GROMACS .gro file of C-alpha atoms in nm:
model
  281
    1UNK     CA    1   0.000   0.000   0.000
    2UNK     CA    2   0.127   0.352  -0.116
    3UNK     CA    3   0.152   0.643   0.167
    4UNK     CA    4   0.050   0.948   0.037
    5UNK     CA    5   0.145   1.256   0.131
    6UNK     CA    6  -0.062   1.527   0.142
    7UNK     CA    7   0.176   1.787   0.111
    8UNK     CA    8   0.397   1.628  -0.110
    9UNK     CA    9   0.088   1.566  -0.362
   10UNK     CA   10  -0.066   1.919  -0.324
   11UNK     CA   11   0.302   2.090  -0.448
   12UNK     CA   12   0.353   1.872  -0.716
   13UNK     CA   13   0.053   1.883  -0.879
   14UNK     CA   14   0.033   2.272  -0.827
   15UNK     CA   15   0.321   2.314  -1.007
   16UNK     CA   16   0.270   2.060  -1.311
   17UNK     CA   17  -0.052   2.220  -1.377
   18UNK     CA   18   0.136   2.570  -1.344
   19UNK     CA   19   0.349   2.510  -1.600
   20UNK     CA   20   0.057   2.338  -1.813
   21UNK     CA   21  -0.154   2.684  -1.778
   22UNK     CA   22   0.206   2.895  -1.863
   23UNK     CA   23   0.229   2.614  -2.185
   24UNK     CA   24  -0.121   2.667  -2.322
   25UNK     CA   25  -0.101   3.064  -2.257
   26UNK     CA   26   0.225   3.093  -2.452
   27UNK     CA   27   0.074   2.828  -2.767
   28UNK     CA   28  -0.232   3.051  -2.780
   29UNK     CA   29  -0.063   3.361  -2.756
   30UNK     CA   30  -0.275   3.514  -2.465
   31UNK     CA   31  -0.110   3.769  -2.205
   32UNK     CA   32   0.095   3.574  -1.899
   33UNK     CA   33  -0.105   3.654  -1.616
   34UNK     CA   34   0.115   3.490  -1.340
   35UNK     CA   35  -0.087   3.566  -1.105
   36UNK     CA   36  -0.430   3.387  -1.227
   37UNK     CA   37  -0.186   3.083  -1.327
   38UNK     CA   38  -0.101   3.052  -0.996
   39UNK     CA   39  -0.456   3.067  -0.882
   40UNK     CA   40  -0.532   2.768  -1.148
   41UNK     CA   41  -0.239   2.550  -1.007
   42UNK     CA   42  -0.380   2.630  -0.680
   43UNK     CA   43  -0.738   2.453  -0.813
   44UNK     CA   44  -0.570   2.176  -0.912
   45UNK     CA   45  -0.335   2.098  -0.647
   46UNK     CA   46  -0.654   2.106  -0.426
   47UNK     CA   47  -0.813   1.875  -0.683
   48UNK     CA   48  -0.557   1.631  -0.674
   49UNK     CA   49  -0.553   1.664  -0.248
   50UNK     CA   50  -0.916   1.595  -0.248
   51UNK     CA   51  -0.882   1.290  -0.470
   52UNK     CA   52  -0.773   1.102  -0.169
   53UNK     CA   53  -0.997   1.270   0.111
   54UNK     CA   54  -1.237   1.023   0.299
   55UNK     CA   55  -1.579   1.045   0.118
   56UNK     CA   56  -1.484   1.239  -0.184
   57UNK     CA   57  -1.456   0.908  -0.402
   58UNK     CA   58  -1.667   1.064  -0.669
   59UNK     CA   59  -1.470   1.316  -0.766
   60UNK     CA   60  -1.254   1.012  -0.989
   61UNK     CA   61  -1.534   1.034  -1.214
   62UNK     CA   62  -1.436   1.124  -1.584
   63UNK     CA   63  -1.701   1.459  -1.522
   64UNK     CA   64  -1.547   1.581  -1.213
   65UNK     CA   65  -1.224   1.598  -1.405
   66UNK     CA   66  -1.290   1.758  -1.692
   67UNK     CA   67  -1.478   1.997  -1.466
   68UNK     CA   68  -1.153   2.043  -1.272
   69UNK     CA   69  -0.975   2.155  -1.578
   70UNK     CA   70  -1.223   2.367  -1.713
   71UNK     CA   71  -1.268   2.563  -1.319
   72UNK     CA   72  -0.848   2.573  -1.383
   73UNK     CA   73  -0.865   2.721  -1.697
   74UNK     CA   74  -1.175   2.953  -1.607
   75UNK     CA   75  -0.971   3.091  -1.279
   76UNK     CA   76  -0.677   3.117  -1.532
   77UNK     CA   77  -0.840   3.255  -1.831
   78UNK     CA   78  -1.134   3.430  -1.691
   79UNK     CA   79  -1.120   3.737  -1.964
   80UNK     CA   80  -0.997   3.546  -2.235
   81UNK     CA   81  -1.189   3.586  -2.541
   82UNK     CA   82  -1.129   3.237  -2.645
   83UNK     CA   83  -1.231   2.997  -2.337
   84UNK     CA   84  -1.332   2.693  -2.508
   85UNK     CA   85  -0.976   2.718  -2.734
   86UNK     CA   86  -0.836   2.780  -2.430
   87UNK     CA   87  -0.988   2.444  -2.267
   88UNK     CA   88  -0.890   2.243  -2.585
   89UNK     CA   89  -0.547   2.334  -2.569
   90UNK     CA   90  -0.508   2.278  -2.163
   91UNK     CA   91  -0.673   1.940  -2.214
   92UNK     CA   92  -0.431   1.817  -2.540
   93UNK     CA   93  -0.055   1.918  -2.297
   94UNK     CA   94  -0.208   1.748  -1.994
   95UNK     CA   95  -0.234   1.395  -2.250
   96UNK     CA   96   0.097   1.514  -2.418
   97UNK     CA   97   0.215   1.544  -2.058
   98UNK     CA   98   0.097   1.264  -1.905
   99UNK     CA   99   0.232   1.064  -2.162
  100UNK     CA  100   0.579   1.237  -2.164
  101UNK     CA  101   0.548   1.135  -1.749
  102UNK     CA  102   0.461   0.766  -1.818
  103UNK     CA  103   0.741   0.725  -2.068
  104UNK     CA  104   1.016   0.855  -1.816
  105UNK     CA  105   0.858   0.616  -1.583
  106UNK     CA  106   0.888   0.345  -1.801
  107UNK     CA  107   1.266   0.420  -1.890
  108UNK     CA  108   1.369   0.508  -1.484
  109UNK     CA  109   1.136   0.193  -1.362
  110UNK     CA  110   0.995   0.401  -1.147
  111UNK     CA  111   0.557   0.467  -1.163
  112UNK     CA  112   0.495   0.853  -1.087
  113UNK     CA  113   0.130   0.798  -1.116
  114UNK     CA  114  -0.091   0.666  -0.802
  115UNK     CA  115  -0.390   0.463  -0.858
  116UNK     CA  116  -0.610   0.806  -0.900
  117UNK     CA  117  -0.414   0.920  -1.197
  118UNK     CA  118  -0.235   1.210  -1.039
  119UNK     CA  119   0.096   1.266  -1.049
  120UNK     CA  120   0.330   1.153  -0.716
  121UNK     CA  121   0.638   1.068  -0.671
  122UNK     CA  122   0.790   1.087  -0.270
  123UNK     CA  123   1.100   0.907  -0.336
  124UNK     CA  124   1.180   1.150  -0.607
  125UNK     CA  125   1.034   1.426  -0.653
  126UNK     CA  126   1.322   1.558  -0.876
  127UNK     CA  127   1.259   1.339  -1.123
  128UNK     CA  128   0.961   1.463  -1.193
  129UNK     CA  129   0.972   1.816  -1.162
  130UNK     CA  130   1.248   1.791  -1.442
  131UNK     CA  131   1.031   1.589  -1.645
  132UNK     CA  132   0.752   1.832  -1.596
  133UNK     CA  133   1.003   2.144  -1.675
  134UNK     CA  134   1.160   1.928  -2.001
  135UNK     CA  135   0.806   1.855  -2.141
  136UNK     CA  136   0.714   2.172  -2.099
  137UNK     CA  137   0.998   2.343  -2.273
  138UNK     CA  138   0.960   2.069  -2.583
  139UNK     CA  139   0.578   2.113  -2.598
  140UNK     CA  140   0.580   2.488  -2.611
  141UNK     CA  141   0.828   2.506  -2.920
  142UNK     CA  142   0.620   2.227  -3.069
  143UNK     CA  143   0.290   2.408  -3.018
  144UNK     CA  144   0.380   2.720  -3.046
  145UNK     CA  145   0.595   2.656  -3.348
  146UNK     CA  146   0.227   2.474  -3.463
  147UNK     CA  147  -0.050   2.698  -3.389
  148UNK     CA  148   0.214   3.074  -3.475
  149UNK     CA  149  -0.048   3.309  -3.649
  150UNK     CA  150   0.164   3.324  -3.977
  151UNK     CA  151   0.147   3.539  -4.316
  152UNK     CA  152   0.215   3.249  -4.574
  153UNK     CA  153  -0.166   3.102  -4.402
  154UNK     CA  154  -0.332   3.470  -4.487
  155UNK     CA  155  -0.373   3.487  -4.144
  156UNK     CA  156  -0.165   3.825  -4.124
  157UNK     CA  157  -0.124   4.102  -4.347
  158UNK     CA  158   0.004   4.458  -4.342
  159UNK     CA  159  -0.251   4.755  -4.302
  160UNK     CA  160  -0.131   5.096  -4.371
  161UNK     CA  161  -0.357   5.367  -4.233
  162UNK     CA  162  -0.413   5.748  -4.328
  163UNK     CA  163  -0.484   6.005  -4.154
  164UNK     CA  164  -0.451   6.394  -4.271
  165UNK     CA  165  -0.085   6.389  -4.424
  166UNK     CA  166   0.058   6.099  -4.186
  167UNK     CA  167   0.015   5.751  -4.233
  168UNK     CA  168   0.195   5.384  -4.101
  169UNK     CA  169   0.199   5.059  -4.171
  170UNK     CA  170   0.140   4.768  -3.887
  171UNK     CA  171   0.049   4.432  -3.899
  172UNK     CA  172  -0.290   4.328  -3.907
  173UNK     CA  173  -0.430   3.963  -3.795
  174UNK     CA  174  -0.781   3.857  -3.922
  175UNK     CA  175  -0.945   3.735  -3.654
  176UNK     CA  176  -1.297   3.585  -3.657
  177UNK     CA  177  -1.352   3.656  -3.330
  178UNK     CA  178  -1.311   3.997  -3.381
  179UNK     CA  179  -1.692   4.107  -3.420
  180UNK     CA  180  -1.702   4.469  -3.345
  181UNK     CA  181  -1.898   4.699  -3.614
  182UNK     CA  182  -2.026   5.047  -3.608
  183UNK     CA  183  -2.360   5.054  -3.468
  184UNK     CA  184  -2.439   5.362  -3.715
  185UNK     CA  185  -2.323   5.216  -4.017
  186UNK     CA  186  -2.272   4.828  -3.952
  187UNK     CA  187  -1.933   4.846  -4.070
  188UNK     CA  188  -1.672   4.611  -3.938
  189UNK     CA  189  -1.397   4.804  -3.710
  190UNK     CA  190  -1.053   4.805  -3.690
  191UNK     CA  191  -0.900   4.737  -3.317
  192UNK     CA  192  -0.543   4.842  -3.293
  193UNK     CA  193  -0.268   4.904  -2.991
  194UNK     CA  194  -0.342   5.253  -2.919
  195UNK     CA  195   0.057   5.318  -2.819
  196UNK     CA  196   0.146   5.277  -3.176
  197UNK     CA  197  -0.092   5.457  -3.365
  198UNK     CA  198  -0.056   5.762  -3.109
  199UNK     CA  199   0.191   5.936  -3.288
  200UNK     CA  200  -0.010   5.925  -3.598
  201UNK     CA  201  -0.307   6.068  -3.382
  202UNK     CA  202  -0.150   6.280  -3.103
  203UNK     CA  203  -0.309   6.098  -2.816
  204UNK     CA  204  -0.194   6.005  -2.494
  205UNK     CA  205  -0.264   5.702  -2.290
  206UNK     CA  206  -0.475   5.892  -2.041
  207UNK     CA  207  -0.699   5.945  -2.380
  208UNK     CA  208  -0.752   5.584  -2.407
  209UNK     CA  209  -0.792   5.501  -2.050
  210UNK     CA  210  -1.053   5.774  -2.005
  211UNK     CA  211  -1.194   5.796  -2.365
  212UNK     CA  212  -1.544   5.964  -2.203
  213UNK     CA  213  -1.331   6.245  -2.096
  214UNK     CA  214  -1.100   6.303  -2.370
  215UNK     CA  215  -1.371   6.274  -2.618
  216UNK     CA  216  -1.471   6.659  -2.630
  217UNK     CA  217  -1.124   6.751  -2.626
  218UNK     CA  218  -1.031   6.577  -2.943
  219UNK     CA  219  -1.306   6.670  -3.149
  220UNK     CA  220  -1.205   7.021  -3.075
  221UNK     CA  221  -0.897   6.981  -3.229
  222UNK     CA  222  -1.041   6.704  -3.497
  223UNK     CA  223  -1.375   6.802  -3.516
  224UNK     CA  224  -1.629   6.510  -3.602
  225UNK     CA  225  -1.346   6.279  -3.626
  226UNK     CA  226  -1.356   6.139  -3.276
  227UNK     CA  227  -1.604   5.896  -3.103
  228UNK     CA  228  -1.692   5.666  -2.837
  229UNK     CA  229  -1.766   5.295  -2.953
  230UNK     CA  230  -1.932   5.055  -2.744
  231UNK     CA  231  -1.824   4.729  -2.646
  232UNK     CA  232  -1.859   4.405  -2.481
  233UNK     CA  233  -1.616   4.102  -2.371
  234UNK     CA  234  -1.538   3.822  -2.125
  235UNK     CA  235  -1.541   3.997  -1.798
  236UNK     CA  236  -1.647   4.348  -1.960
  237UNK     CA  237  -2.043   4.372  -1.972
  238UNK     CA  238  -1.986   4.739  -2.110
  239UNK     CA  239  -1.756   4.902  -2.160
  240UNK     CA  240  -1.630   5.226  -2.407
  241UNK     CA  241  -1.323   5.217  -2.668
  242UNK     CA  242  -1.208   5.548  -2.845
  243UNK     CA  243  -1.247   5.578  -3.159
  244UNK     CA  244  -1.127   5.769  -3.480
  245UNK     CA  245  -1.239   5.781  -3.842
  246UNK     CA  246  -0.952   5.750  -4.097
  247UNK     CA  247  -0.864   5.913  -4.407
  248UNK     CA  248  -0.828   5.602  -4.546
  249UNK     CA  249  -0.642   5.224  -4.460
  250UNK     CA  250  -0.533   4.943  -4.690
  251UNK     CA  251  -0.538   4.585  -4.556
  252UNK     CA  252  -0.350   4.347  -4.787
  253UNK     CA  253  -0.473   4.455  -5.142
  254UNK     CA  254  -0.858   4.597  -5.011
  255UNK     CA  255  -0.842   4.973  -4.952
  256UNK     CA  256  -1.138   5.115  -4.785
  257UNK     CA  257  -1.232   5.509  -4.730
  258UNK     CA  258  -1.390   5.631  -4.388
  259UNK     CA  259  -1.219   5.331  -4.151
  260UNK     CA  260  -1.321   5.293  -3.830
  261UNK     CA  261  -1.022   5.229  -3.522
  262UNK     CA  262  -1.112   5.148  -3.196
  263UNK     CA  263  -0.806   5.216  -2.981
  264UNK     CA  264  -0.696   4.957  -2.750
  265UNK     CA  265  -0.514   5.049  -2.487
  266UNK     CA  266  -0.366   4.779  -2.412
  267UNK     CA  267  -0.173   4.544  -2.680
  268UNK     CA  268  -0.348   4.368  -2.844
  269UNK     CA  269  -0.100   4.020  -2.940
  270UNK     CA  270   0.124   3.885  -2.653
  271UNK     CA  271   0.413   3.849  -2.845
  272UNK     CA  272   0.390   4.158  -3.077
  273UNK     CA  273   0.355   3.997  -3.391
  274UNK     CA  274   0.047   4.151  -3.478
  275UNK     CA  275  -0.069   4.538  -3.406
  276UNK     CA  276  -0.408   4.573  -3.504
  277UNK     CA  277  -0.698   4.315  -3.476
  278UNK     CA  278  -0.961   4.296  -3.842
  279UNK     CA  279  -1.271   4.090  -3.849
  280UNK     CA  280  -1.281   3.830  -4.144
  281UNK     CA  281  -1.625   3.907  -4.313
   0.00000   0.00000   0.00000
């Protein structure tokens, strides 16, 4: 019979499914929020303590779990506009994982696994941290190198947008689940990192973070070229984006008069590969 220790158990687990969040946030691209990873790990660590608690036997069932990992990803993910991606992903490195943790076990003769499924090892506990740090360095390249938003799939293209005698190019991902359209005219819009297109505008981030109040001062200086755009999104029920009618923008070959921006002010890709965000029609 195997003793289990509790603390032992609730550490290692924590930190396997740590690094699992960190994987699946780097592969999607979505902004490392340490913090809410950390809360995750700390859902799952509990998970895995619970596991073996007197009268919590039906929390093995094949529901519970997956309900485990999607309350991990949720506390993880909770403003991510892609959730059920997000779930996907989490679910295909904890297989990829697991696997990668059997395999070691085979080769070192050693099982890391108890009877519940859940990773423990109290002889050594090394072992298995390093496995879980090596397959999560190897599965990130993989994945990332896999699922990279890339021009040669159409996925990105340049824009180049006008406005008055200034313009500049960025580069612009089409997103489907970028919805957002101009209530007046039902035009898609444009979301890009407000930082980069404020020299083209002269706006400052206090503009963005308080478009309500900046609103009357720039269509003083711009007039009719300013407005507020309404918007909603995981963990935003409603919420207000500046934005500015263009001159003119051209994404890829299509060149369009009268474009809509909504300025972001916050960035819009986690690794900077793309600037501006454009709904696929």
């Amino acid at each position: 019979m195997r003793v289990v220790y509790i603390d032992t158990l609730f550490i290692l687990n924590g930190v396997v499914d740590y690094l699992l969040l960190l994987a699946s946030a780097r592969i999607a691209g979505e902004p490392l929020c340490r913090g809410r990873f950390f809360l995750g790990a700390l859902v799952g660590g509990a998970y895995a303590v619970a596991l073996f608690l007197p009268g919590l036997g039906f929390l093995y069932h094949p529901a519970c779990r997956l309900s485990a990992a999607v309350l991990m990803v949720l506390t993880a993910f909770w403003n991510s506009r892609r959730l059920l991606r997000q779930v996907l992903i989490f679910l295909a490195l904890s297989c990829a994982f697991g696997g990668g943790v059997l395999a070691v076990g085979l080769l070192t003769g050693r099982d890391p696994l108890t009877e519940g499924g859940v990773l423990y090892a109290a002889i050594d506990l090394k072992l298995v941290l390093l496995t879980a740090a090596g397959c999560y360095a190897l599965l990130t390249a993989l994945f990332q190198r896999w699922g990279r938003h890339s021009a040669a799939r159409g996925e990105l293209e340049p824009v180049t947008l006008w406005f008055q005698d200034r313009q500049i190019t960025l580069m612009a991902l089409r997103d489907t689940g970028n919805t957002l359209t101009d209530p007046l005219s039902g035009r898609p819009v444009l979301v890009a990192e407000g930082a980069r297109l404020a020299p083209l505008l002269s706006v400052e981030r206090e503009d963005m973070d308080d478009p309500a109040g900046a609103i009357e001062r720039l269509n003083q200086c711009w007039p009719g070229r300013f407005r507020l755009l309404p918007y909603r999104a995981v963990g935003v029920n409603r919420g207000l984006l500046l934005a500015v009618r263009l001159d003119r923008s051209r994404l890829g070959e299509e060149t369009e008069r009268g474009t809509l921006v909504a300025l972001s002010p916050n960035p819009v890709s986690d690794g900077g590969s793309y600037q501006v965000l454009a709904g696929v029609m």
